[in-house]
Amino acid sequence: MTKLLKTYGIGALTLLVFSLFGCNSDTEDILQEPDLTIVTDDYLISQAFEDLDNITLTALDNSGLGARMTKDISISEICETAIATLDETGKIITIDFGAGCTSSNGIARKGKIILSYSGNLIFPGAKVVATFNGYFVNGKKIENGKITWPDNTFVTLASDQIRSVKLGNDGYDASITGSASGISRDGVNYNTLVIDPLIVKQSCVASGVSVPGAGKLQFQYGGVEVTVDYGDGSCDKLVTITYPGGSKEVTLD
């Protein structure tokens, strides 16, 4: 009788332990989707600087890229009432959007962009440095490495990236590699690494699509790794975000 009781007790304990392990396994399989607002914050700051690159290269291209500089620089394709002027002696181009100027693709800008260039821009090694004077895009204040929203929240970004630009008849194609680190609007630190070169076409940016058409960008924050796949070259805002336990398609806007 005693032996039977011991056998029954061991069997019950074994069943209980098995049930507990089964519950833990089920719980581990259900992973919560991480906060993806950092991906959006990073896109918004990247969007602002893609727009800046488009303006910069348009102004430089229309001025002859340093080969045949002219004091009359047209940037009407960016915004009809914007004024670009050249200080050839000081090697400075100032782009003034005034108190407000809305482009044909719906982007509202105001303030000034000041471009300082090092020399003949068609040769390798030439540099262009952009600074801002009261510059806003769609209500957001743009500074070097920082964007501030009307509610005073902001995103900062320190970039160690290389941008290779190829000029063609249809504008430029940019290939971006490297890494960056930033702080989101919620104060979360994050790092990014380009694992497949990000491809940006001027024709897409000019149409209002600043999302890279191809490439992959990896995010790390809060112990989580997230990858953004920008697709196969299409000029759209659709990306696929992969995170531990799942993935989803998102439209960045």
mmCIF file of C-alpha atoms in Angstrom:
data_model
loop_
_atom_site.group_PDB
_atom_site.id
_atom_site.type_symbol
_atom_site.label_atom_id
_atom_site.label_comp_id
_atom_site.label_asym_id
_atom_site.label_seq_id
_atom_site.Cartn_x
_atom_site.Cartn_y
_atom_site.Cartn_z
ATOM 1 C CA MET A 1 0.000 0.000 0.000
ATOM 2 C CA THR A 2 2.809 2.353 0.854
ATOM 3 C CA LYS A 3 4.552 1.593 -2.436
ATOM 4 C CA LEU A 4 1.440 2.422 -4.437
ATOM 5 C CA LEU A 5 1.070 5.764 -2.695
ATOM 6 C CA LYS A 6 4.664 6.685 -3.497
ATOM 7 C CA THR A 7 4.233 5.740 -7.124
ATOM 8 C CA TYR A 8 1.049 7.824 -7.407
ATOM 9 C CA GLY A 9 2.745 10.800 -5.755
ATOM 10 C CA ILE A 10 5.685 10.750 -8.193
ATOM 11 C CA GLY A 11 3.307 10.461 -11.145
ATOM 12 C CA ALA A 12 1.314 13.491 -10.001
ATOM 13 C CA LEU A 13 4.469 15.541 -9.481
ATOM 14 C CA THR A 14 5.766 14.611 -12.941
ATOM 15 C CA LEU A 15 2.464 15.644 -14.536
ATOM 16 C CA LEU A 16 2.524 18.974 -12.688
ATOM 17 C CA VAL A 17 6.088 19.770 -13.765
ATOM 18 C CA PHE A 18 5.256 18.877 -17.390
ATOM 19 C CA SER A 19 2.231 21.188 -17.315
ATOM 20 C CA LEU A 20 4.305 24.063 -15.931
ATOM 21 C CA PHE A 21 6.988 23.653 -18.580
ATOM 22 C CA GLY A 22 4.285 23.526 -21.249
ATOM 23 C CA CYS A 23 2.833 26.862 -20.103
ATOM 24 C CA ASN A 24 6.250 28.550 -20.059
ATOM 25 C CA SER A 25 6.981 27.362 -23.584
ATOM 26 C CA ASP A 26 3.686 28.729 -24.889
ATOM 27 C CA THR A 27 4.365 32.083 -23.225
ATOM 28 C CA GLU A 28 7.837 32.353 -24.730
ATOM 29 C CA ASP A 29 6.481 31.710 -28.223
ATOM 30 C CA ILE A 30 4.230 34.797 -27.987
ATOM 31 C CA LEU A 31 6.628 37.739 -28.372
ATOM 32 C CA GLN A 32 5.317 41.246 -28.062
ATOM 33 C CA GLU A 33 5.894 43.570 -31.014
ATOM 34 C CA PRO A 34 8.558 46.125 -30.040
ATOM 35 C CA ASP A 35 7.952 49.861 -30.128
ATOM 36 C CA LEU A 36 8.518 50.792 -33.778
ATOM 37 C CA THR A 37 8.127 54.554 -33.396
ATOM 38 C CA ILE A 38 11.928 54.816 -33.381
ATOM 39 C CA VAL A 39 11.895 53.596 -36.996
ATOM 40 C CA THR A 40 9.434 56.381 -37.846
ATOM 41 C CA ASP A 41 11.450 59.013 -35.955
ATOM 42 C CA ASP A 42 14.618 58.003 -37.783
ATOM 43 C CA TYR A 43 12.805 58.129 -41.128
ATOM 44 C CA LEU A 44 11.520 61.637 -40.444
ATOM 45 C CA ILE A 45 14.993 62.992 -39.744
ATOM 46 C CA SER A 46 16.364 61.132 -42.777
ATOM 47 C CA GLN A 47 13.509 62.541 -44.862
ATOM 48 C CA ALA A 48 14.487 66.087 -43.907
ATOM 49 C CA PHE A 49 18.092 65.565 -44.907
ATOM 50 C CA GLU A 50 17.210 63.774 -48.146
ATOM 51 C CA ASP A 51 15.160 66.857 -48.962
ATOM 52 C CA LEU A 52 18.184 68.996 -48.096
ATOM 53 C CA ASP A 53 20.428 66.930 -50.378
ATOM 54 C CA ASN A 54 17.921 67.325 -53.200
ATOM 55 C CA ILE A 55 17.884 71.106 -52.735
ATOM 56 C CA THR A 56 21.677 71.254 -52.461
ATOM 57 C CA LEU A 57 22.372 69.179 -55.553
ATOM 58 C CA THR A 58 19.695 71.022 -57.538
ATOM 59 C CA ALA A 59 21.261 74.379 -56.681
ATOM 60 C CA LEU A 60 24.774 73.126 -57.448
ATOM 61 C CA ASP A 61 23.686 71.476 -60.681
ATOM 62 C CA ASN A 62 21.842 74.579 -61.861
ATOM 63 C CA SER A 63 24.895 76.694 -61.036
ATOM 64 C CA GLY A 64 27.210 74.442 -63.044
ATOM 65 C CA LEU A 65 28.602 72.456 -60.111
ATOM 66 C CA GLY A 66 31.442 74.937 -59.835
ATOM 67 C CA ALA A 67 32.587 74.596 -63.438
ATOM 68 C CA ARG A 68 30.703 77.566 -64.837
ATOM 69 C CA MET A 69 29.290 79.418 -61.855
ATOM 70 C CA THR A 70 26.561 81.977 -62.428
ATOM 71 C CA LYS A 71 24.983 84.498 -60.092
ATOM 72 C CA ASP A 72 21.519 83.603 -61.397
ATOM 73 C CA ILE A 73 20.667 80.208 -59.923
ATOM 74 C CA SER A 74 17.177 78.939 -60.659
ATOM 75 C CA ILE A 75 15.610 76.550 -58.172
ATOM 76 C CA SER A 76 12.027 77.043 -59.321
ATOM 77 C CA GLU A 77 11.606 73.251 -59.467
ATOM 78 C CA ILE A 78 12.086 73.244 -55.684
ATOM 79 C CA CYS A 79 9.850 76.223 -54.965
ATOM 80 C CA GLU A 80 8.732 78.946 -57.341
ATOM 81 C CA THR A 81 9.372 81.932 -55.067
ATOM 82 C CA ALA A 82 12.632 80.709 -53.494
ATOM 83 C CA ILE A 83 15.707 82.809 -54.253
ATOM 84 C CA ALA A 84 19.234 81.407 -54.597
ATOM 85 C CA THR A 85 22.219 83.765 -54.683
ATOM 86 C CA LEU A 86 25.940 83.167 -55.157
ATOM 87 C CA ASP A 87 28.905 84.720 -53.413
ATOM 88 C CA GLU A 88 31.586 83.422 -55.759
ATOM 89 C CA THR A 89 34.422 85.058 -53.827
ATOM 90 C CA GLY A 90 33.317 83.564 -50.524
ATOM 91 C CA LYS A 91 32.203 80.304 -52.207
ATOM 92 C CA ILE A 92 28.749 80.495 -50.608
ATOM 93 C CA ILE A 93 25.297 79.803 -52.063
ATOM 94 C CA THR A 94 22.344 81.099 -50.030
ATOM 95 C CA ILE A 95 18.901 79.643 -50.666
ATOM 96 C CA ASP A 96 16.150 81.800 -49.205
ATOM 97 C CA PHE A 97 12.595 80.472 -48.892
ATOM 98 C CA GLY A 98 11.439 83.674 -47.228
ATOM 99 C CA ALA A 99 8.544 83.634 -44.769
ATOM 100 C CA GLY A 100 7.003 80.615 -46.458
ATOM 101 C CA CYS A 101 7.115 78.770 -49.759
ATOM 102 C CA THR A 102 5.204 75.604 -50.690
ATOM 103 C CA SER A 103 6.513 73.377 -53.473
ATOM 104 C CA SER A 104 4.394 71.666 -56.108
ATOM 105 C CA ASN A 105 4.591 68.383 -54.162
ATOM 106 C CA GLY A 106 3.191 70.006 -51.024
ATOM 107 C CA ILE A 107 6.346 70.609 -48.948
ATOM 108 C CA ALA A 108 6.256 73.899 -47.025
ATOM 109 C CA ARG A 109 9.609 75.521 -46.266
ATOM 110 C CA LYS A 110 10.755 78.806 -44.777
ATOM 111 C CA GLY A 111 14.060 80.352 -43.748
ATOM 112 C CA LYS A 112 17.490 79.989 -45.295
ATOM 113 C CA ILE A 113 19.955 77.261 -46.233
ATOM 114 C CA ILE A 114 23.566 78.425 -46.523
ATOM 115 C CA LEU A 115 25.868 76.207 -48.614
ATOM 116 C CA SER A 116 29.635 76.688 -48.275
ATOM 117 C CA TYR A 117 31.643 74.854 -50.918
ATOM 118 C CA SER A 118 35.383 74.188 -51.060
ATOM 119 C CA GLY A 119 36.104 74.632 -54.750
ATOM 120 C CA ASN A 120 35.341 73.174 -58.144
ATOM 121 C CA LEU A 121 32.569 70.771 -57.263
ATOM 122 C CA ILE A 122 32.920 68.479 -60.268
ATOM 123 C CA PHE A 123 36.215 67.101 -58.957
ATOM 124 C CA PRO A 124 36.621 64.389 -56.266
ATOM 125 C CA GLY A 125 37.343 65.706 -52.778
ATOM 126 C CA ALA A 126 35.193 68.815 -53.068
ATOM 127 C CA LYS A 127 33.104 69.526 -49.971
ATOM 128 C CA VAL A 128 29.794 71.227 -49.323
ATOM 129 C CA VAL A 129 28.720 72.212 -45.797
ATOM 130 C CA ALA A 130 25.104 73.191 -45.128
ATOM 131 C CA THR A 131 24.056 75.434 -42.247
ATOM 132 C CA PHE A 132 20.626 76.854 -41.444
ATOM 133 C CA ASN A 133 19.113 80.187 -40.496
ATOM 134 C CA GLY A 134 15.570 79.836 -39.158
ATOM 135 C CA TYR A 135 14.947 76.928 -41.529
ATOM 136 C CA PHE A 136 11.676 74.980 -41.181
ATOM 137 C CA VAL A 137 10.145 72.168 -43.237
ATOM 138 C CA ASN A 138 6.440 71.413 -42.746
ATOM 139 C CA GLY A 139 6.549 73.147 -39.367
ATOM 140 C CA LYS A 140 9.641 71.305 -38.092
ATOM 141 C CA LYS A 141 12.794 73.239 -37.269
ATOM 142 C CA ILE A 142 15.834 71.823 -39.044
ATOM 143 C CA GLU A 143 19.279 72.139 -37.493
ATOM 144 C CA ASN A 144 22.475 70.194 -38.106
ATOM 145 C CA GLY A 145 21.741 66.714 -36.773
ATOM 146 C CA LYS A 146 18.524 67.752 -35.025
ATOM 147 C CA ILE A 147 14.835 68.175 -35.866
ATOM 148 C CA THR A 148 12.405 69.873 -33.477
ATOM 149 C CA TRP A 149 8.611 69.515 -33.693
ATOM 150 C CA PRO A 150 6.139 72.304 -32.852
ATOM 151 C CA ASP A 151 5.530 70.669 -29.440
ATOM 152 C CA ASN A 152 9.282 71.045 -28.688
ATOM 153 C CA THR A 153 9.997 67.307 -28.848
ATOM 154 C CA PHE A 154 13.033 66.535 -30.960
ATOM 155 C CA VAL A 155 15.174 63.848 -32.568
ATOM 156 C CA THR A 156 18.945 63.989 -32.792
ATOM 157 C CA LEU A 157 21.191 62.017 -35.119
ATOM 158 C CA ALA A 158 24.977 61.639 -35.362
ATOM 159 C CA SER A 159 25.918 60.011 -38.647
ATOM 160 C CA ASP A 160 29.032 58.178 -39.773
ATOM 161 C CA GLN A 161 27.742 57.386 -43.244
ATOM 162 C CA ILE A 162 29.197 57.576 -46.734
ATOM 163 C CA ARG A 163 26.973 58.856 -49.540
ATOM 164 C CA SER A 164 28.123 58.078 -53.063
ATOM 165 C CA VAL A 165 26.310 60.232 -55.608
ATOM 166 C CA LYS A 166 26.134 59.468 -59.321
ATOM 167 C CA LEU A 167 24.838 62.215 -61.586
ATOM 168 C CA GLY A 168 22.881 61.330 -64.710
ATOM 169 C CA ASN A 169 20.418 62.759 -67.195
ATOM 170 C CA ASP A 170 17.514 61.969 -64.842
ATOM 171 C CA GLY A 171 19.167 63.484 -61.763
ATOM 172 C CA TYR A 172 21.280 61.758 -59.162
ATOM 173 C CA ASP A 173 21.305 58.301 -57.626
ATOM 174 C CA ALA A 174 22.723 58.099 -54.091
ATOM 175 C CA SER A 175 24.074 54.957 -52.423
ATOM 176 C CA ILE A 176 24.313 55.212 -48.618
ATOM 177 C CA THR A 177 26.422 52.980 -46.364
ATOM 178 C CA GLY A 178 27.701 53.213 -42.791
ATOM 179 C CA SER A 179 26.205 53.689 -39.342
ATOM 180 C CA ALA A 180 24.494 56.301 -37.181
ATOM 181 C CA SER A 181 23.274 56.843 -33.632
ATOM 182 C CA GLY A 182 20.442 58.936 -32.346
ATOM 183 C CA ILE A 183 17.935 59.777 -29.637
ATOM 184 C CA SER A 184 14.232 59.415 -30.407
ATOM 185 C CA ARG A 185 11.456 61.844 -29.473
ATOM 186 C CA ASP A 186 10.788 59.629 -26.426
ATOM 187 C CA GLY A 187 14.416 59.915 -25.307
ATOM 188 C CA VAL A 188 15.420 56.395 -26.362
ATOM 189 C CA ASN A 189 18.985 55.858 -27.588
ATOM 190 C CA TYR A 190 19.339 53.819 -30.762
ATOM 191 C CA ASN A 191 21.938 52.762 -33.310
ATOM 192 C CA THR A 192 21.587 51.989 -36.999
ATOM 193 C CA LEU A 193 23.746 50.069 -39.434
ATOM 194 C CA VAL A 194 23.276 49.842 -43.205
ATOM 195 C CA ILE A 195 23.535 46.130 -44.030
ATOM 196 C CA ASP A 196 22.609 46.554 -47.726
ATOM 197 C CA PRO A 197 23.321 49.943 -49.382
ATOM 198 C CA LEU A 198 20.336 52.301 -49.276
ATOM 199 C CA ILE A 199 19.480 53.586 -52.758
ATOM 200 C CA VAL A 200 17.857 57.005 -53.123
ATOM 201 C CA LYS A 201 16.846 58.500 -56.479
ATOM 202 C CA GLN A 202 16.458 62.231 -56.990
ATOM 203 C CA SER A 203 13.376 61.673 -59.137
ATOM 204 C CA CYS A 204 11.670 59.965 -56.180
ATOM 205 C CA VAL A 205 12.688 62.656 -53.677
ATOM 206 C CA ALA A 206 11.483 65.376 -56.052
ATOM 207 C CA SER A 207 8.093 63.657 -56.265
ATOM 208 C CA GLY A 208 7.779 63.618 -52.455
ATOM 209 C CA VAL A 209 9.051 60.075 -51.808
ATOM 210 C CA SER A 210 12.146 60.335 -49.607
ATOM 211 C CA VAL A 211 12.074 56.660 -48.597
ATOM 212 C CA PRO A 212 15.018 54.740 -50.115
ATOM 213 C CA GLY A 213 13.897 52.515 -52.967
ATOM 214 C CA ALA A 214 16.154 49.623 -51.973
ATOM 215 C CA GLY A 215 18.493 48.458 -49.220
ATOM 216 C CA LYS A 216 18.303 47.277 -45.622
ATOM 217 C CA LEU A 217 18.818 49.226 -42.401
ATOM 218 C CA GLN A 218 19.306 47.528 -39.022
ATOM 219 C CA PHE A 219 18.200 49.191 -35.762
ATOM 220 C CA GLN A 220 19.331 48.301 -32.239
ATOM 221 C CA TYR A 221 17.647 49.770 -29.175
ATOM 222 C CA GLY A 222 16.557 48.506 -25.780
ATOM 223 C CA GLY A 223 18.122 45.104 -26.428
ATOM 224 C CA VAL A 224 15.997 44.639 -29.553
ATOM 225 C CA GLU A 225 17.200 44.253 -33.149
ATOM 226 C CA VAL A 226 14.894 45.454 -35.915
ATOM 227 C CA THR A 227 15.568 45.393 -39.669
ATOM 228 C CA VAL A 228 13.895 47.626 -42.258
ATOM 229 C CA ASP A 229 13.825 46.307 -45.834
ATOM 230 C CA TYR A 230 13.179 49.107 -48.334
ATOM 231 C CA GLY A 231 12.347 46.828 -51.248
ATOM 232 C CA ASP A 232 13.595 46.208 -54.761
ATOM 233 C CA GLY A 233 13.911 49.717 -56.173
ATOM 234 C CA SER A 234 10.298 50.862 -56.461
ATOM 235 C CA CYS A 235 9.570 54.525 -55.840
ATOM 236 C CA ASP A 236 7.136 54.071 -52.944
ATOM 237 C CA LYS A 237 6.897 54.465 -49.164
ATOM 238 C CA LEU A 238 6.260 50.794 -48.349
ATOM 239 C CA VAL A 239 8.833 48.955 -46.213
ATOM 240 C CA THR A 240 8.972 45.610 -44.427
ATOM 241 C CA ILE A 241 9.998 45.725 -40.767
ATOM 242 C CA THR A 242 11.299 42.493 -39.203
ATOM 243 C CA TYR A 243 11.615 42.128 -35.437
ATOM 244 C CA PRO A 244 11.998 39.216 -32.977
ATOM 245 C CA GLY A 245 8.937 37.034 -33.453
ATOM 246 C CA GLY A 246 7.433 38.630 -36.564
ATOM 247 C CA SER A 247 7.392 41.163 -39.372
ATOM 248 C CA LYS A 248 4.975 43.675 -40.863
ATOM 249 C CA GLU A 249 4.610 46.005 -43.849
ATOM 250 C CA VAL A 250 4.497 49.682 -42.981
ATOM 251 C CA THR A 251 3.971 52.829 -45.048
ATOM 252 C CA LEU A 252 6.401 55.545 -43.937
ATOM 253 C CA ASP A 253 4.916 59.006 -44.222
#
